[in-house]
Amino acid sequence: MRIEAVQGDITEQHVDAVVNAANTSLLGGGGVDGAIHRRGGGEILEACRRLRATDYPDGLPVGSAVATTAGELPAQWVIHTVGPTYSSSEDRSASLASCYRESLRVADSLGARSVAFPAVSTGVYRYPVEAAAEIAVAEVRATDSAVELVRFVLFDERTRSVFAEVLDRD
């Protein structure tokens, strides 16, 4: 598996699947979630509403992942995952690692060979970028997957450089 870190807009990635840092409602929000819903159009929201009405009436649990259409995005699918909110008093690293592992599991079930990830939980959920990058890279490397390319698409240069530094260690 090739793993890379780039600065950019995840909604512009020409990959098989884009990972959405969703909230439990699956109905859109701010940050990456809002950008994916806005750029992808109403098809994504409708697919998420169907999931809420059937499989996830109480919302998607933290650390889980589920796929929908990508609507008008250049990808085929959006894999929605819900990261944990950072806590200085409780270790939630296993939940964050699960986001990456479960997203790759869903990608495999779809036959996706290229996946773009954001820095899950580092925005409004306040996970420290350094810790999140360590967890993300370690979990992607440790997960047995047929995905050939994982691209971390980071919003700003600082976050990209942190992910790149972690990737360069091994």
mmCIF file with all atom_site columns, C-alpha atoms in Angstrom:
data_model
loop_
_atom_site.group_PDB
_atom_site.id
_atom_site.type_symbol
_atom_site.label_atom_id
_atom_site.label_alt_id
_atom_site.label_comp_id
_atom_site.label_asym_id
_atom_site.label_entity_id
_atom_site.label_seq_id
_atom_site.pdbx_PDB_ins_code
_atom_site.Cartn_x
_atom_site.Cartn_y
_atom_site.Cartn_z
_atom_site.occupancy
_atom_site.B_iso_or_equiv
_atom_site.pdbx_formal_charge
_atom_site.auth_seq_id
_atom_site.auth_comp_id
_atom_site.auth_asym_id
_atom_site.auth_atom_id
_atom_site.pdbx_PDB_model_num
ATOM 1   C CA . MET A 1 1   ? 0.000   0.000  0.000  1.00 0.00 ? 1   MET A CA 1
ATOM 2   C CA . ARG A 1 2   ? 1.275   3.449  -0.912 1.00 0.00 ? 2   ARG A CA 1
ATOM 3   C CA . ILE A 1 3   ? 0.534   6.152  1.672  1.00 0.00 ? 3   ILE A CA 1
ATOM 4   C CA . GLU A 1 4   ? 0.943   9.861  1.012  1.00 0.00 ? 4   GLU A CA 1
ATOM 5   C CA . ALA A 1 5   ? 0.102   13.180 2.655  1.00 0.00 ? 5   ALA A CA 1
ATOM 6   C CA . VAL A 1 6   ? -0.968  16.182 0.578  1.00 0.00 ? 6   VAL A CA 1
ATOM 7   C CA . GLN A 1 7   ? -2.430  19.581 1.306  1.00 0.00 ? 7   GLN A CA 1
ATOM 8   C CA . GLY A 1 8   ? -5.691  20.122 -0.517 1.00 0.00 ? 8   GLY A CA 1
ATOM 9   C CA . ASP A 1 9   ? -9.435  19.889 -0.752 1.00 0.00 ? 9   ASP A CA 1
ATOM 10  C CA . ILE A 1 10  ? -10.730 16.378 -0.119 1.00 0.00 ? 10  ILE A CA 1
ATOM 11  C CA . THR A 1 11  ? -13.817 17.080 -2.234 1.00 0.00 ? 11  THR A CA 1
ATOM 12  C CA . GLU A 1 12  ? -11.614 17.408 -5.331 1.00 0.00 ? 12  GLU A CA 1
ATOM 13  C CA . GLN A 1 13  ? -9.840  14.051 -5.010 1.00 0.00 ? 13  GLN A CA 1
ATOM 14  C CA . HIS A 1 14  ? -10.071 11.629 -7.916 1.00 0.00 ? 14  HIS A CA 1
ATOM 15  C CA . VAL A 1 15  ? -10.035 8.445  -5.844 1.00 0.00 ? 15  VAL A CA 1
ATOM 16  C CA . ASP A 1 16  ? -12.426 5.528  -5.506 1.00 0.00 ? 16  ASP A CA 1
ATOM 17  C CA . ALA A 1 17  ? -13.590 6.570  -2.028 1.00 0.00 ? 17  ALA A CA 1
ATOM 18  C CA . VAL A 1 18  ? -13.412 9.728  0.055  1.00 0.00 ? 18  VAL A CA 1
ATOM 19  C CA . VAL A 1 19  ? -13.677 9.385  3.830  1.00 0.00 ? 19  VAL A CA 1
ATOM 20  C CA . ASN A 1 20  ? -15.972 11.836 5.551  1.00 0.00 ? 20  ASN A CA 1
ATOM 21  C CA . ALA A 1 21  ? -15.281 12.900 9.128  1.00 0.00 ? 21  ALA A CA 1
ATOM 22  C CA . ALA A 1 22  ? -18.988 12.719 9.903  1.00 0.00 ? 22  ALA A CA 1
ATOM 23  C CA . ASN A 1 23  ? -20.981 13.285 13.044 1.00 0.00 ? 23  ASN A CA 1
ATOM 24  C CA . THR A 1 24  ? -23.240 10.593 14.461 1.00 0.00 ? 24  THR A CA 1
ATOM 25  C CA . SER A 1 25  ? -26.334 12.061 12.787 1.00 0.00 ? 25  SER A CA 1
ATOM 26  C CA . LEU A 1 26  ? -24.859 11.494 9.285  1.00 0.00 ? 26  LEU A CA 1
ATOM 27  C CA . LEU A 1 27  ? -26.852 14.538 8.182  1.00 0.00 ? 27  LEU A CA 1
ATOM 28  C CA . GLY A 1 28  ? -24.042 16.987 7.534  1.00 0.00 ? 28  GLY A CA 1
ATOM 29  C CA . GLY A 1 29  ? -22.271 19.510 9.675  1.00 0.00 ? 29  GLY A CA 1
ATOM 30  C CA . GLY A 1 30  ? -19.243 21.746 9.534  1.00 0.00 ? 30  GLY A CA 1
ATOM 31  C CA . GLY A 1 31  ? -15.695 21.230 8.361  1.00 0.00 ? 31  GLY A CA 1
ATOM 32  C CA . VAL A 1 32  ? -14.993 18.235 6.125  1.00 0.00 ? 32  VAL A CA 1
ATOM 33  C CA . ASP A 1 33  ? -18.513 16.894 6.704  1.00 0.00 ? 33  ASP A CA 1
ATOM 34  C CA . GLY A 1 34  ? -20.184 20.092 5.522  1.00 0.00 ? 34  GLY A CA 1
ATOM 35  C CA . ALA A 1 35  ? -17.840 20.435 2.543  1.00 0.00 ? 35  ALA A CA 1
ATOM 36  C CA . ILE A 1 36  ? -18.537 16.876 1.369  1.00 0.00 ? 36  ILE A CA 1
ATOM 37  C CA . HIS A 1 37  ? -22.294 17.316 1.696  1.00 0.00 ? 37  HIS A CA 1
ATOM 38  C CA . ARG A 1 38  ? -22.260 20.686 -0.097 1.00 0.00 ? 38  ARG A CA 1
ATOM 39  C CA . ARG A 1 39  ? -20.012 19.608 -2.972 1.00 0.00 ? 39  ARG A CA 1
ATOM 40  C CA . GLY A 1 40  ? -21.509 16.128 -3.307 1.00 0.00 ? 40  GLY A CA 1
ATOM 41  C CA . GLY A 1 41  ? -25.073 17.378 -3.479 1.00 0.00 ? 41  GLY A CA 1
ATOM 42  C CA . GLY A 1 42  ? -28.387 16.058 -2.230 1.00 0.00 ? 42  GLY A CA 1
ATOM 43  C CA . GLU A 1 43  ? -27.766 12.424 -3.192 1.00 0.00 ? 43  GLU A CA 1
ATOM 44  C CA . ILE A 1 44  ? -25.388 12.003 -0.260 1.00 0.00 ? 44  ILE A CA 1
ATOM 45  C CA . LEU A 1 45  ? -27.846 13.508 2.224  1.00 0.00 ? 45  LEU A CA 1
ATOM 46  C CA . GLU A 1 46  ? -30.662 11.317 0.899  1.00 0.00 ? 46  GLU A CA 1
ATOM 47  C CA . ALA A 1 47  ? -28.484 8.192  1.225  1.00 0.00 ? 47  ALA A CA 1
ATOM 48  C CA . CYS A 1 48  ? -27.609 9.206  4.781  1.00 0.00 ? 48  CYS A CA 1
ATOM 49  C CA . ARG A 1 49  ? -31.267 9.761  5.614  1.00 0.00 ? 49  ARG A CA 1
ATOM 50  C CA . ARG A 1 50  ? -32.040 6.237  4.371  1.00 0.00 ? 50  ARG A CA 1
ATOM 51  C CA . LEU A 1 51  ? -29.288 4.829  6.574  1.00 0.00 ? 51  LEU A CA 1
ATOM 52  C CA . ARG A 1 52  ? -30.710 6.680  9.582  1.00 0.00 ? 52  ARG A CA 1
ATOM 53  C CA . ALA A 1 53  ? -34.196 5.389  8.818  1.00 0.00 ? 53  ALA A CA 1
ATOM 54  C CA . THR A 1 54  ? -33.030 1.775  8.510  1.00 0.00 ? 54  THR A CA 1
ATOM 55  C CA . ASP A 1 55  ? -29.665 0.621  9.856  1.00 0.00 ? 55  ASP A CA 1
ATOM 56  C CA . TYR A 1 56  ? -28.711 3.506  12.165 1.00 0.00 ? 56  TYR A CA 1
ATOM 57  C CA . PRO A 1 57  ? -31.843 5.011  13.752 1.00 0.00 ? 57  PRO A CA 1
ATOM 58  C CA . ASP A 1 58  ? -29.749 6.211  16.721 1.00 0.00 ? 58  ASP A CA 1
ATOM 59  C CA . GLY A 1 59  ? -26.911 7.488  14.526 1.00 0.00 ? 59  GLY A CA 1
ATOM 60  C CA . LEU A 1 60  ? -23.601 6.008  13.427 1.00 0.00 ? 60  LEU A CA 1
ATOM 61  C CA . PRO A 1 61  ? -21.527 4.985  16.471 1.00 0.00 ? 61  PRO A CA 1
ATOM 62  C CA . VAL A 1 62  ? -18.110 6.516  17.113 1.00 0.00 ? 62  VAL A CA 1
ATOM 63  C CA . GLY A 1 63  ? -15.388 4.454  15.431 1.00 0.00 ? 63  GLY A CA 1
ATOM 64  C CA . SER A 1 64  ? -17.770 2.913  12.876 1.00 0.00 ? 64  SER A CA 1
ATOM 65  C CA . ALA A 1 65  ? -17.887 3.455  9.131  1.00 0.00 ? 65  ALA A CA 1
ATOM 66  C CA . VAL A 1 66  ? -20.525 3.145  6.428  1.00 0.00 ? 66  VAL A CA 1
ATOM 67  C CA . ALA A 1 67  ? -20.579 3.975  2.715  1.00 0.00 ? 67  ALA A CA 1
ATOM 68  C CA . THR A 1 68  ? -22.915 5.966  0.500  1.00 0.00 ? 68  THR A CA 1
ATOM 69  C CA . THR A 1 69  ? -22.847 7.301  -3.017 1.00 0.00 ? 69  THR A CA 1
ATOM 70  C CA . ALA A 1 70  ? -20.469 10.187 -3.622 1.00 0.00 ? 70  ALA A CA 1
ATOM 71  C CA . GLY A 1 71  ? -23.091 12.169 -5.496 1.00 0.00 ? 71  GLY A CA 1
ATOM 72  C CA . GLU A 1 72  ? -21.386 14.863 -7.558 1.00 0.00 ? 72  GLU A CA 1
ATOM 73  C CA . LEU A 1 73  ? -17.909 14.300 -6.102 1.00 0.00 ? 73  LEU A CA 1
ATOM 74  C CA . PRO A 1 74  ? -15.241 12.888 -8.439 1.00 0.00 ? 74  PRO A CA 1
ATOM 75  C CA . ALA A 1 75  ? -15.044 9.764  -6.214 1.00 0.00 ? 75  ALA A CA 1
ATOM 76  C CA . GLN A 1 76  ? -17.431 6.796  -6.466 1.00 0.00 ? 76  GLN A CA 1
ATOM 77  C CA . TRP A 1 77  ? -18.220 6.506  -2.770 1.00 0.00 ? 77  TRP A CA 1
ATOM 78  C CA . VAL A 1 78  ? -18.144 8.432  0.475  1.00 0.00 ? 78  VAL A CA 1
ATOM 79  C CA . ILE A 1 79  ? -17.193 6.409  3.528  1.00 0.00 ? 79  ILE A CA 1
ATOM 80  C CA . HIS A 1 80  ? -18.613 8.146  6.583  1.00 0.00 ? 80  HIS A CA 1
ATOM 81  C CA . THR A 1 81  ? -16.820 7.607  9.889  1.00 0.00 ? 81  THR A CA 1
ATOM 82  C CA . VAL A 1 82  ? -17.404 9.220  13.264 1.00 0.00 ? 82  VAL A CA 1
ATOM 83  C CA . GLY A 1 83  ? -14.299 10.139 15.208 1.00 0.00 ? 83  GLY A CA 1
ATOM 84  C CA . PRO A 1 84  ? -14.120 10.695 18.936 1.00 0.00 ? 84  PRO A CA 1
ATOM 85  C CA . THR A 1 85  ? -14.107 14.082 20.608 1.00 0.00 ? 85  THR A CA 1
ATOM 86  C CA . TYR A 1 86  ? -10.723 14.582 22.283 1.00 0.00 ? 86  TYR A CA 1
ATOM 87  C CA . SER A 1 87  ? -10.569 14.243 26.044 1.00 0.00 ? 87  SER A CA 1
ATOM 88  C CA . SER A 1 88  ? -7.530  14.957 28.184 1.00 0.00 ? 88  SER A CA 1
ATOM 89  C CA . SER A 1 89  ? -8.956  12.741 30.943 1.00 0.00 ? 89  SER A CA 1
ATOM 90  C CA . GLU A 1 90  ? -9.956  9.699  28.844 1.00 0.00 ? 90  GLU A CA 1
ATOM 91  C CA . ASP A 1 91  ? -7.902  7.813  26.247 1.00 0.00 ? 91  ASP A CA 1
ATOM 92  C CA . ARG A 1 92  ? -9.987  7.651  23.082 1.00 0.00 ? 92  ARG A CA 1
ATOM 93  C CA . SER A 1 93  ? -7.179  6.572  20.756 1.00 0.00 ? 93  SER A CA 1
ATOM 94  C CA . ALA A 1 94  ? -8.761  3.141  20.165 1.00 0.00 ? 94  ALA A CA 1
ATOM 95  C CA . SER A 1 95  ? -11.911 4.830  18.849 1.00 0.00 ? 95  SER A CA 1
ATOM 96  C CA . LEU A 1 96  ? -9.868  7.023  16.512 1.00 0.00 ? 96  LEU A CA 1
ATOM 97  C CA . ALA A 1 97  ? -7.863  4.021  15.269 1.00 0.00 ? 97  ALA A CA 1
ATOM 98  C CA . SER A 1 98  ? -11.142 2.201  14.646 1.00 0.00 ? 98  SER A CA 1
ATOM 99  C CA . CYS A 1 99  ? -12.240 4.987  12.266 1.00 0.00 ? 99  CYS A CA 1
ATOM 100 C CA . TYR A 1 100 ? -9.302  4.225  9.963  1.00 0.00 ? 100 TYR A CA 1
ATOM 101 C CA . ARG A 1 101 ? -9.523  0.433  10.292 1.00 0.00 ? 101 ARG A CA 1
ATOM 102 C CA . GLU A 1 102 ? -13.293 0.346  9.704  1.00 0.00 ? 102 GLU A CA 1
ATOM 103 C CA . SER A 1 103 ? -13.047 2.789  6.788  1.00 0.00 ? 103 SER A CA 1
ATOM 104 C CA . LEU A 1 104 ? -10.508 0.515  5.102  1.00 0.00 ? 104 LEU A CA 1
ATOM 105 C CA . ARG A 1 105 ? -12.727 -2.499 5.818  1.00 0.00 ? 105 ARG A CA 1
ATOM 106 C CA . VAL A 1 106 ? -15.637 -0.723 4.103  1.00 0.00 ? 106 VAL A CA 1
ATOM 107 C CA . ALA A 1 107 ? -13.354 0.290  1.215  1.00 0.00 ? 107 ALA A CA 1
ATOM 108 C CA . ASP A 1 108 ? -12.389 -3.367 0.763  1.00 0.00 ? 108 ASP A CA 1
ATOM 109 C CA . SER A 1 109 ? -16.043 -4.424 0.749  1.00 0.00 ? 109 SER A CA 1
ATOM 110 C CA . LEU A 1 110 ? -16.681 -1.905 -2.056 1.00 0.00 ? 110 LEU A CA 1
ATOM 111 C CA . GLY A 1 111 ? -13.624 -2.943 -4.075 1.00 0.00 ? 111 GLY A CA 1
ATOM 112 C CA . ALA A 1 112 ? -12.076 0.519  -3.673 1.00 0.00 ? 112 ALA A CA 1
ATOM 113 C CA . ARG A 1 113 ? -8.370  0.650  -4.474 1.00 0.00 ? 113 ARG A CA 1
ATOM 114 C CA . SER A 1 114 ? -7.733  4.324  -3.641 1.00 0.00 ? 114 SER A CA 1
ATOM 115 C CA . VAL A 1 115 ? -8.988  6.154  -0.558 1.00 0.00 ? 115 VAL A CA 1
ATOM 116 C CA . ALA A 1 116 ? -8.622  9.772  0.585  1.00 0.00 ? 116 ALA A CA 1
ATOM 117 C CA . PHE A 1 117 ? -8.748  10.415 4.334  1.00 0.00 ? 117 PHE A CA 1
ATOM 118 C CA . PRO A 1 118 ? -9.008  13.701 6.206  1.00 0.00 ? 118 PRO A CA 1
ATOM 119 C CA . ALA A 1 119 ? -7.384  14.127 9.615  1.00 0.00 ? 119 ALA A CA 1
ATOM 120 C CA . VAL A 1 120 ? -10.352 12.631 11.466 1.00 0.00 ? 120 VAL A CA 1
ATOM 121 C CA . SER A 1 121 ? -11.288 14.367 14.745 1.00 0.00 ? 121 SER A CA 1
ATOM 122 C CA . THR A 1 122 ? -8.684  17.153 14.482 1.00 0.00 ? 122 THR A CA 1
ATOM 123 C CA . GLY A 1 123 ? -11.150 19.939 13.715 1.00 0.00 ? 123 GLY A CA 1
ATOM 124 C CA . VAL A 1 124 ? -14.115 20.710 15.929 1.00 0.00 ? 124 VAL A CA 1
ATOM 125 C CA . TYR A 1 125 ? -13.478 17.471 17.911 1.00 0.00 ? 125 TYR A CA 1
ATOM 126 C CA . ARG A 1 126 ? -10.104 18.994 18.968 1.00 0.00 ? 126 ARG A CA 1
ATOM 127 C CA . TYR A 1 127 ? -7.907  15.882 18.742 1.00 0.00 ? 127 TYR A CA 1
ATOM 128 C CA . PRO A 1 128 ? -4.266  17.091 18.765 1.00 0.00 ? 128 PRO A CA 1
ATOM 129 C CA . VAL A 1 129 ? -2.856  16.809 15.238 1.00 0.00 ? 129 VAL A CA 1
ATOM 130 C CA . GLU A 1 130 ? 0.380   15.132 16.356 1.00 0.00 ? 130 GLU A CA 1
ATOM 131 C CA . ALA A 1 131 ? -1.426  12.377 18.266 1.00 0.00 ? 131 ALA A CA 1
ATOM 132 C CA . ALA A 1 132 ? -4.044  11.960 15.526 1.00 0.00 ? 132 ALA A CA 1
ATOM 133 C CA . ALA A 1 133 ? -1.356  11.604 12.840 1.00 0.00 ? 133 ALA A CA 1
ATOM 134 C CA . GLU A 1 134 ? 0.475   8.929  14.849 1.00 0.00 ? 134 GLU A CA 1
ATOM 135 C CA . ILE A 1 135 ? -2.742  6.952  15.300 1.00 0.00 ? 135 ILE A CA 1
ATOM 136 C CA . ALA A 1 136 ? -3.894  7.381  11.682 1.00 0.00 ? 136 ALA A CA 1
ATOM 137 C CA . VAL A 1 137 ? -0.606  6.337  10.094 1.00 0.00 ? 137 VAL A CA 1
ATOM 138 C CA . ALA A 1 138 ? -0.044  3.421  12.481 1.00 0.00 ? 138 ALA A CA 1
ATOM 139 C CA . GLU A 1 139 ? -3.561  2.061  11.949 1.00 0.00 ? 139 GLU A CA 1
ATOM 140 C CA . VAL A 1 140 ? -3.474  2.389  8.165  1.00 0.00 ? 140 VAL A CA 1
ATOM 141 C CA . ARG A 1 141 ? -0.115  0.598  8.097  1.00 0.00 ? 141 ARG A CA 1
ATOM 142 C CA . ALA A 1 142 ? -1.356  -2.143 10.442 1.00 0.00 ? 142 ALA A CA 1
ATOM 143 C CA . THR A 1 143 ? -4.636  -2.825 8.640  1.00 0.00 ? 143 THR A CA 1
ATOM 144 C CA . ASP A 1 144 ? -4.636  -5.692 6.178  1.00 0.00 ? 144 ASP A CA 1
ATOM 145 C CA . SER A 1 145 ? -6.351  -4.200 3.134  1.00 0.00 ? 145 SER A CA 1
ATOM 146 C CA . ALA A 1 146 ? -6.457  -4.514 -0.643 1.00 0.00 ? 146 ALA A CA 1
ATOM 147 C CA . VAL A 1 147 ? -6.457  -0.703 -0.924 1.00 0.00 ? 147 VAL A CA 1
ATOM 148 C CA . GLU A 1 148 ? -3.434  0.301  -3.004 1.00 0.00 ? 148 GLU A CA 1
ATOM 149 C CA . LEU A 1 149 ? -3.335  4.042  -2.270 1.00 0.00 ? 149 LEU A CA 1
ATOM 150 C CA . VAL A 1 150 ? -4.185  5.905  0.916  1.00 0.00 ? 150 VAL A CA 1
ATOM 151 C CA . ARG A 1 151 ? -3.950  9.651  0.531  1.00 0.00 ? 151 ARG A CA 1
ATOM 152 C CA . PHE A 1 152 ? -4.218  11.821 3.615  1.00 0.00 ? 152 PHE A CA 1
ATOM 153 C CA . VAL A 1 153 ? -5.687  15.074 2.302  1.00 0.00 ? 153 VAL A CA 1
ATOM 154 C CA . LEU A 1 154 ? -4.984  17.777 4.842  1.00 0.00 ? 154 LEU A CA 1
ATOM 155 C CA . PHE A 1 155 ? -6.533  21.213 4.896  1.00 0.00 ? 155 PHE A CA 1
ATOM 156 C CA . ASP A 1 156 ? -3.461  23.222 5.891  1.00 0.00 ? 156 ASP A CA 1
ATOM 157 C CA . GLU A 1 157 ? 0.310   23.013 5.519  1.00 0.00 ? 157 GLU A CA 1
ATOM 158 C CA . ARG A 1 158 ? 0.976   22.510 9.231  1.00 0.00 ? 158 ARG A CA 1
ATOM 159 C CA . THR A 1 159 ? -1.236  19.414 9.372  1.00 0.00 ? 159 THR A CA 1
ATOM 160 C CA . ARG A 1 160 ? 0.250   18.080 6.133  1.00 0.00 ? 160 ARG A CA 1
ATOM 161 C CA . SER A 1 161 ? 3.772   18.497 7.464  1.00 0.00 ? 161 SER A CA 1
ATOM 162 C CA . VAL A 1 162 ? 2.908   16.669 10.701 1.00 0.00 ? 162 VAL A CA 1
ATOM 163 C CA . PHE A 1 163 ? 1.443   13.728 8.752  1.00 0.00 ? 163 PHE A CA 1
ATOM 164 C CA . ALA A 1 164 ? 4.405   13.744 6.341  1.00 0.00 ? 164 ALA A CA 1
ATOM 165 C CA . GLU A 1 165 ? 6.850   13.667 9.256  1.00 0.00 ? 165 GLU A CA 1
ATOM 166 C CA . VAL A 1 166 ? 5.085   10.662 10.778 1.00 0.00 ? 166 VAL A CA 1
ATOM 167 C CA . LEU A 1 167 ? 5.041   8.904  7.387  1.00 0.00 ? 167 LEU A CA 1
ATOM 168 C CA . ASP A 1 168 ? 8.760   9.549  6.883  1.00 0.00 ? 168 ASP A CA 1
ATOM 169 C CA . ARG A 1 169 ? 9.749   7.829  10.129 1.00 0.00 ? 169 ARG A CA 1
ATOM 170 C CA . ASP A 1 170 ? 9.562   4.306  8.700  1.00 0.00 ? 170 ASP A CA 1
#
